[in-house]
Coordinates of C-alpha atoms and ligand atoms in Angstrom, one line a residue:
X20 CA 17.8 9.2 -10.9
X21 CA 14.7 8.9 -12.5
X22 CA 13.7 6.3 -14.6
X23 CA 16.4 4.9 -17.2
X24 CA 18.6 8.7 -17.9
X25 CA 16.8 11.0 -16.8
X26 CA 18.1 12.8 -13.9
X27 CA 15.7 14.7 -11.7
X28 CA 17.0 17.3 -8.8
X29 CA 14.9 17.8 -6.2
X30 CA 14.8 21.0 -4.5
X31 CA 14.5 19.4 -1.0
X32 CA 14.1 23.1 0.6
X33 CA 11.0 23.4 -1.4
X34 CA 9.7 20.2 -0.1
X35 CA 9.9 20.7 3.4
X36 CA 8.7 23.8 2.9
X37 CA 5.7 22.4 1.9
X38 CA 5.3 19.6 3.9
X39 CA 6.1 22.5 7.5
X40 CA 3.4 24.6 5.6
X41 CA 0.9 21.3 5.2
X42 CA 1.8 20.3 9.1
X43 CA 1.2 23.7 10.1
X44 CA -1.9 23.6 8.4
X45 CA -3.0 20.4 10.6
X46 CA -2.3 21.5 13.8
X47 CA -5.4 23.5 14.6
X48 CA -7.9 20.9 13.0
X49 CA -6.5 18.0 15.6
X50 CA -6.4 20.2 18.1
X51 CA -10.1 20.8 17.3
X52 CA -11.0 17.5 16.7
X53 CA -9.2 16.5 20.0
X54 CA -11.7 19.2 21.8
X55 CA -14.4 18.6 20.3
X56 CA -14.5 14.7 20.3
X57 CA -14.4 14.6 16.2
X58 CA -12.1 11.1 17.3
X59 CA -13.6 8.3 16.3
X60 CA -12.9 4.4 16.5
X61 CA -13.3 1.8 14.1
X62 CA -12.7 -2.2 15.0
X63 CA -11.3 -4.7 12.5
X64 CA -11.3 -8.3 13.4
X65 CA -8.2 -10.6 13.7
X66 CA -9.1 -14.2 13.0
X67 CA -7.6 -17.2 13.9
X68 CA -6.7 -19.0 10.6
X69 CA -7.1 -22.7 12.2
X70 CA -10.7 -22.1 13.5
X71 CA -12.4 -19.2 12.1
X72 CA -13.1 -17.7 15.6
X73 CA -12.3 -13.8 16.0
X74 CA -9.4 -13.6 18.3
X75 CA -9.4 -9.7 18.8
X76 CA -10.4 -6.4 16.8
X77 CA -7.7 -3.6 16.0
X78 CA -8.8 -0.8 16.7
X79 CA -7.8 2.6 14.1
X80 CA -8.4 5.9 14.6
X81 CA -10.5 8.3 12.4
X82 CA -11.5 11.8 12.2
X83 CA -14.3 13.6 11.5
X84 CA -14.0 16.5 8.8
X85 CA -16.0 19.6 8.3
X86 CA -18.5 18.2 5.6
X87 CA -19.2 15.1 7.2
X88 CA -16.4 12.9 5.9
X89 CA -13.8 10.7 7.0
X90 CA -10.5 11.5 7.8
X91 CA -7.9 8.3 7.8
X92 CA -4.9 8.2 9.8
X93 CA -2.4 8.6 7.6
X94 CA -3.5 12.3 6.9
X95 CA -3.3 13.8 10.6
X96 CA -1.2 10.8 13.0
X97 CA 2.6 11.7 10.7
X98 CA 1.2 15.3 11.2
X99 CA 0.3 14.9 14.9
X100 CA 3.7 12.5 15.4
X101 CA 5.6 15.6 14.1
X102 CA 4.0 18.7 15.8
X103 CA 3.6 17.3 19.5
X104 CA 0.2 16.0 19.8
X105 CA 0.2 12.6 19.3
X106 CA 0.9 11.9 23.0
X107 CA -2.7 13.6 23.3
X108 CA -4.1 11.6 20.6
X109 CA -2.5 7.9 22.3
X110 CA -4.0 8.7 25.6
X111 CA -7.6 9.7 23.7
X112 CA -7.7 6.0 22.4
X113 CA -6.6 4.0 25.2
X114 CA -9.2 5.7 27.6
X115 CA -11.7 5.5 24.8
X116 CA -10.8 2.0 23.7
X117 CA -11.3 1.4 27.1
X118 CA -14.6 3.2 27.8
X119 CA -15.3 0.9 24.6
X120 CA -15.0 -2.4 26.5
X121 CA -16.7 -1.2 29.6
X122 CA -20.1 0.0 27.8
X123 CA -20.5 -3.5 26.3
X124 CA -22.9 -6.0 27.5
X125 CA -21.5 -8.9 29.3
X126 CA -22.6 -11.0 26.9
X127 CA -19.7 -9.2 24.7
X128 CA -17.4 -9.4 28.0
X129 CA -14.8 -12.0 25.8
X130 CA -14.1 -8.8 23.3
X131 CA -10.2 -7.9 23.3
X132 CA -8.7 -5.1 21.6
X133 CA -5.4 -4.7 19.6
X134 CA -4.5 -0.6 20.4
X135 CA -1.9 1.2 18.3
X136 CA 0.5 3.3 19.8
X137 CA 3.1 5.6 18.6
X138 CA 6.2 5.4 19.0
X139 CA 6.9 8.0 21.4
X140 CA 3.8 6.9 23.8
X141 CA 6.5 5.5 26.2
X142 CA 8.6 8.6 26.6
X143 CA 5.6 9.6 29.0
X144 CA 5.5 8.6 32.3
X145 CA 1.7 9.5 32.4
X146 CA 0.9 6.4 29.7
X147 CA 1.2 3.4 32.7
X148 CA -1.0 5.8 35.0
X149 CA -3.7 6.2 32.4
X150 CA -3.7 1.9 31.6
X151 CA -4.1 1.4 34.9
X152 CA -6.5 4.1 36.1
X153 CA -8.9 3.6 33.4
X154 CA -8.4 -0.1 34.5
X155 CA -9.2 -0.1 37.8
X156 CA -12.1 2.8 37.3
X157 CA -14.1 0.8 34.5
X158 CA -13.2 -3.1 36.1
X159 CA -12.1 -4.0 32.8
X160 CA -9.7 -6.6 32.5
X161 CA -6.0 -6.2 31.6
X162 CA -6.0 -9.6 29.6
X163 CA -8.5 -7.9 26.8
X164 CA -5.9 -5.3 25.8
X165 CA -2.9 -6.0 23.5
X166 CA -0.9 -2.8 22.7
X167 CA 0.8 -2.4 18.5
X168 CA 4.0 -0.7 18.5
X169 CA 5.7 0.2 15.3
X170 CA 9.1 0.3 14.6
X171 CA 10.5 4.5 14.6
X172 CA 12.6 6.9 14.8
X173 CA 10.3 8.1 17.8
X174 CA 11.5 4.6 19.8
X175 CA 14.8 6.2 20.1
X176 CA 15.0 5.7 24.1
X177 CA 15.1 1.7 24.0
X178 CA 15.4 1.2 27.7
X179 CA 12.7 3.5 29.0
X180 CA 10.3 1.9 26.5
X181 CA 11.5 -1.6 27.5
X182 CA 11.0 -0.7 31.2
X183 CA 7.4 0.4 30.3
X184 CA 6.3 -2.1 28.3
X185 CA 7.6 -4.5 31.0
X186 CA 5.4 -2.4 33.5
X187 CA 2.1 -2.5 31.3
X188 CA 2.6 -6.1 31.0
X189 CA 2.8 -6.4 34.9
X190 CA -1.1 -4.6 34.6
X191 CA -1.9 -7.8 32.1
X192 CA -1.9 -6.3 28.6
X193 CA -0.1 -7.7 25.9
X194 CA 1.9 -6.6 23.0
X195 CA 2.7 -6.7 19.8
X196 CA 5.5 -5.8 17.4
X197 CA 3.6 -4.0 14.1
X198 CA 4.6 -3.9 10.6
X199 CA 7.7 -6.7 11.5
X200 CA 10.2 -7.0 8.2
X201 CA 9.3 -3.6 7.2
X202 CA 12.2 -1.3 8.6
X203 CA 15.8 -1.4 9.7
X204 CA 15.2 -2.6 12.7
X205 CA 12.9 -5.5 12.8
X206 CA 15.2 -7.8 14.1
X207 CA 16.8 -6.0 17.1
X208 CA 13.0 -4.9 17.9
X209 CA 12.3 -8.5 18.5
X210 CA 15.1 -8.9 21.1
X211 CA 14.8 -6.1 22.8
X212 CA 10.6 -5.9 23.5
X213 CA 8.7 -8.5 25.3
X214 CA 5.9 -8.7 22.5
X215 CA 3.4 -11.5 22.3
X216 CA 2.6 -11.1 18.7
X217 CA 4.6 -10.3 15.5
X218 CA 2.5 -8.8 13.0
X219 CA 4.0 -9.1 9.8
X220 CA 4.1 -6.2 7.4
X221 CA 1.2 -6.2 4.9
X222 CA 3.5 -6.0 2.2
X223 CA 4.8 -9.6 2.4
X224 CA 1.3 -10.7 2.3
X225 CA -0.2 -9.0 -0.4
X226 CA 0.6 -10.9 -3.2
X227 CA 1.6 -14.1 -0.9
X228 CA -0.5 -16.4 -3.4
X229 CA 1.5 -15.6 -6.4
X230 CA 5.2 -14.5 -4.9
X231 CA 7.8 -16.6 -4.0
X232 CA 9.9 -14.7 -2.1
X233 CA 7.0 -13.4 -0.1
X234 CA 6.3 -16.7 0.9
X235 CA 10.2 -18.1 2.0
X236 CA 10.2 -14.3 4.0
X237 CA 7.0 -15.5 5.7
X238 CA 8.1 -19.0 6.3
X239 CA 10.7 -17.7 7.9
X240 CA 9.2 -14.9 10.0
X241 CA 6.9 -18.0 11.2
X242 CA 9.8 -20.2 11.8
X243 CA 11.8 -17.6 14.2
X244 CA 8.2 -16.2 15.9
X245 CA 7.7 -20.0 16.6
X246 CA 11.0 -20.4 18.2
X247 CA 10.7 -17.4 20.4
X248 CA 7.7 -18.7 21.4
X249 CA 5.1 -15.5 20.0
X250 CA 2.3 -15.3 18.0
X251 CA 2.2 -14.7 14.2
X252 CA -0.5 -12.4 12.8
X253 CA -0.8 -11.1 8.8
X254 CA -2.2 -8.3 8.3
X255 CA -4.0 -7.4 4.7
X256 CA -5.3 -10.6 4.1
X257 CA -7.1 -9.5 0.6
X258 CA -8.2 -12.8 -0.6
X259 CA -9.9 -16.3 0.7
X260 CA -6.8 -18.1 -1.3
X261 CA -3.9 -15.9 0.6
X262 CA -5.7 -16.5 3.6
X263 CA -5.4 -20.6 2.8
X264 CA -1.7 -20.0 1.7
X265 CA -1.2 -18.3 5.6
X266 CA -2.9 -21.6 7.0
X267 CA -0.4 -23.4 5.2
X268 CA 2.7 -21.6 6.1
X269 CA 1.8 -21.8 10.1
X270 CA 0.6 -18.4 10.6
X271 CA -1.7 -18.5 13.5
X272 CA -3.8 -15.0 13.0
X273 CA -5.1 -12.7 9.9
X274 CA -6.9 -10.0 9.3
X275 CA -7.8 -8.0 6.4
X276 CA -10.4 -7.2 4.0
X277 CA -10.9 -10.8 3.0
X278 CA -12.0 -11.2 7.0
X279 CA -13.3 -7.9 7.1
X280 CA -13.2 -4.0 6.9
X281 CA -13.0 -2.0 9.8
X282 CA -16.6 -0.5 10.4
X283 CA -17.9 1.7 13.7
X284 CA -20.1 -1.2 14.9
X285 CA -17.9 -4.1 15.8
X286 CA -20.8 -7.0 15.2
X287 CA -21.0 -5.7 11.6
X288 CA -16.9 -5.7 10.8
X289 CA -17.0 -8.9 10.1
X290 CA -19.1 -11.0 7.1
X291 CA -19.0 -14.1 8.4
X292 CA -18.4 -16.1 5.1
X293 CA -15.5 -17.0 7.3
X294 CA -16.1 -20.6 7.6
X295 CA -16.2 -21.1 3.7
X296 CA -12.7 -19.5 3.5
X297 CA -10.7 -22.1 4.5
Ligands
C2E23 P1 -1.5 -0.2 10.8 O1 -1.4 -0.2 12.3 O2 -0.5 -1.0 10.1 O3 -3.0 -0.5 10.4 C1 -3.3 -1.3 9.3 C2 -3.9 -0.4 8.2 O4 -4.2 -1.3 7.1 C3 -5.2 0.3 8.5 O5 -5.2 1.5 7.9 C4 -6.3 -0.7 8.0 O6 -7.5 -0.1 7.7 C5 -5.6 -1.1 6.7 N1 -6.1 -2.4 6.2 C6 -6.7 -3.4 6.9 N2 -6.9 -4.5 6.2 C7 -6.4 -4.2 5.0 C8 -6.4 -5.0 3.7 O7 -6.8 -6.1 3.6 N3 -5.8 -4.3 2.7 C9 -5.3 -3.1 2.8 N4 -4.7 -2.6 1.7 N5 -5.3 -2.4 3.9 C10 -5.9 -2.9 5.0 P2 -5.6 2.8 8.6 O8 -6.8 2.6 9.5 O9 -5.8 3.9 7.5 O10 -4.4 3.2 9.5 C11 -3.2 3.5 9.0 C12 -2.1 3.6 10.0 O11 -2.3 4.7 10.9 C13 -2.0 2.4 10.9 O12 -1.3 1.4 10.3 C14 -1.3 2.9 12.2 O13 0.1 3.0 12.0 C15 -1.9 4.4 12.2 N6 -3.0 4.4 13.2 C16 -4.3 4.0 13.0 N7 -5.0 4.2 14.1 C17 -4.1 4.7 15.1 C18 -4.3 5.0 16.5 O14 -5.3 4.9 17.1 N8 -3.1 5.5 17.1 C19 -1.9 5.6 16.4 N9 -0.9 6.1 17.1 N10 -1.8 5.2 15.1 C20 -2.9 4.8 14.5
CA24 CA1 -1.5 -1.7 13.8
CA25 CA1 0.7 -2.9 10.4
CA26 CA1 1.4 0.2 8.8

């Protein structure tokens, strides 16, 4: 139904139709890109709301296209999630992320990372082997790695991805449970993954300053996180006044464009009119 009566019928053959013909269409450019390194990584800082001080940077994916311009994730990671290669694509930025912290100078050596993985990552075996290779190899430590996992139908084997998760935290790595209050499943994620930070969905944050109900949800997000003894983190932080309204409601992180975009060089992501925020 379609507005107030007007009735629309959807021809849902012709829409997957496309969308098969669209991932089809994908599958040779990520492949590419894989091969040829067109992968890059961007950094985005996460900020502690009572001090100002960068906690950690999310990393996000981007591709390179054919005339020069950039690709976002939401264009090839459903695609790559659907046709098979995302596994390739996880593995790409953990040992990059990685490679990442090892090339910095020690001056830089309190840098941590935030790394989003797909829901699927844990079906393979290979995943813990790759953490802690790239580990050991590059000296980097554990403690400077949290992993995102979002709630989907990919997590459809809870156990195995509890067992691994249990095992990367054994390396030292940390977790966190991505895009919290958005799906079905928010709540029995929470019980069944060790996760040190709930990130709650941007969508409850958005219009925080001037929503009511987006501020009891958060209020209460913060209240349960508290009690369960994790980390709160909110995620598109737009504006200096939502990031005062977090403050206020207890949340311990942000990050957003009021903090700052994600950019290639990590030193520039952030303008640091951070002290006058709040
Ligand atoms: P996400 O993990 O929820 O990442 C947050 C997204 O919000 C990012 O989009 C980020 O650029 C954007 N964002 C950050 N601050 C703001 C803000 O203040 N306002 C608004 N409106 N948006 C903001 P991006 O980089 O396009 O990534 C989209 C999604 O793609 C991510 O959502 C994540 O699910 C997926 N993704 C990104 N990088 C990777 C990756 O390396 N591996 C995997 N498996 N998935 C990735
Ligand atoms: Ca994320
Ligand atoms: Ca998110
Ligand atoms: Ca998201």
């Amino acid at each position: 139904i379609n507005g107030r009566d007007k009735i629309r019928i959807y021809n849902h053959e012709d829409v997957s139709i496309k969308e098969r013909r669209r991932d089809i269409y994908w599958v040779p450019i990520i492949r590419k890109a894989l091969r040829d390194n067109d992968l890059f990584l961007v950094f985005q800082p996460v900020v502690e709301l009572n001090t100002c001080d960068i906690s950690h940077y999310e990393v996000l994916i981007r591709m390179r296209g054919d005339e020069g311009q950039t690709i976002t994730p939401d264009q090839f990671i459903p695609v790559a999630e659907r046709m098979g290669l995302i596994h390739a694509i996880d593995l790409w930025v953990v040992e990059n992320a990685i490679d990442f912290l090892a090339a910095l100078p020690s001056y830089l050596s309190h840098i941590a990372l935030a790394i989003n993985l797909s829901g699927s990552a844990f079906q393979y075996p290979d995943l813990l082997q790759v953490i802690r290779d790239k580990l050991e190899l590059t000296w980097v430590d554990a403690g400077r790695l949290t992993f995102e996992i979002t709630e989907t139908a990919a997590v459809d084997n809870f156990e195995r991805t509890r067992d691994m998760i249990h095992k990367i935290r054994d390396l030292g790595c940390k977790f966190a449970l991505d895009d919290f209050g958005a799906g079905f499943c928010s709540f029995n994620y929470l019980k069944t993954f060790p996760v040190d930070y709930v990130k709650i969905d941007g969508q409850f944050i958005r219009q925080l300053d001037i929503n009511e109900t987006d501020s009891i949800l958060v209020r209460s997000m913060v209240e349960i996180a508290g009690k369960l003894g994790k980390q709160t983190i909110a995620e598109f932080v737009e504006t200096p006044n939502i990031a005062l309204k977090l403050k206020q409601l207890g949340v311990n992180l942000g990050q957003g464009y009021a903090f700052g975009k994600p950019e290639r060089n990590l030193l520039e992501s952030h303008q640091v009119s951070l002290a006058i925020l709040l």
